[in-house]
XYZ file of C-alpha atoms in Angstrom:
72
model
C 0.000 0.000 0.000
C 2.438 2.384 -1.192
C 1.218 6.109 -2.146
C 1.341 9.445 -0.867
C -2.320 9.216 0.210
C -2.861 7.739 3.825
C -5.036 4.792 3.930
C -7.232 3.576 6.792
C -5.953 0.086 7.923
C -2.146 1.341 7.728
C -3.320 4.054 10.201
C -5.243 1.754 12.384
C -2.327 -0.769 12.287
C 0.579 1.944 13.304
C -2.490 2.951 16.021
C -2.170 -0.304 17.166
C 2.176 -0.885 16.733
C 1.900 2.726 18.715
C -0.316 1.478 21.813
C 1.652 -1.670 21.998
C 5.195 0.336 21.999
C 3.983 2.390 24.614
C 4.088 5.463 22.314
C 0.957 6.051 21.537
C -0.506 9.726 23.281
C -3.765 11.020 23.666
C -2.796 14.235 20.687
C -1.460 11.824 18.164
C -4.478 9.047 18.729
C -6.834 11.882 18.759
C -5.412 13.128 15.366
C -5.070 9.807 13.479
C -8.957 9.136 15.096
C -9.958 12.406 13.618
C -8.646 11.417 10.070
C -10.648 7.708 10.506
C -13.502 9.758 11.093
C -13.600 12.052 7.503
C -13.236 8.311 6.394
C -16.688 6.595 7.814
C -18.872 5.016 5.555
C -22.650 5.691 5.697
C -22.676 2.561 8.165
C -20.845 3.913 10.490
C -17.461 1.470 10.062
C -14.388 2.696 8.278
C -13.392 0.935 4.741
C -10.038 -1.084 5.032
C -8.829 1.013 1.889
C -9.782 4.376 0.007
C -10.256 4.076 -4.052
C -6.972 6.207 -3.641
C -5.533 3.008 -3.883
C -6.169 2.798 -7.177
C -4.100 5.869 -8.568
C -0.536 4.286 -7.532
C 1.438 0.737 -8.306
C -0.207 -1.877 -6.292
C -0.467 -6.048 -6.804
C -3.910 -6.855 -7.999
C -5.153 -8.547 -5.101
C -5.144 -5.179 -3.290
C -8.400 -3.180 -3.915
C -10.864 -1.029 -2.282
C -13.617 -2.505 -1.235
C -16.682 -0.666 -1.906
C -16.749 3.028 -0.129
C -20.456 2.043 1.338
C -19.539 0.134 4.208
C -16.941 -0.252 6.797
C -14.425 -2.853 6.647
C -13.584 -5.857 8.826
């Protein structure tokens, strides 16, 4: 998932490396959460990728699911 654009599960995985590392603060959670946010889907859950996806080099078995719904 290489690109300039940020992409939902990278952020919620270096959320996650962050919290586990012991690095993780309440400004730089509260940012990255903010970002997730602008991302929700009309359900309410966050997709795993953005179409941005699309517009850079990627192996074919990495594509955005639809925009709709969160992801898993």
């Amino acid at each position: 998932m290489k690109g300039p654009d940020p992409q939902p599960l990278a952020a919620m995985t270096a959320l996650g490396l962050l919290d586990e590392a012991g690095a993780l603060d309440q400004e730089t959670g509260a940012g990255v959460c903010d970002w997730l946010a602008g991302c929700t889907a009309p359900d309410g859950g966050v997709p795993d990728l953005l179409d941005t996806i699309a517009a850079y080099p990627h192996p074919p078995w990495v594509q955005a699911p639809p925009q709709d719904r969160g992801g898993s």
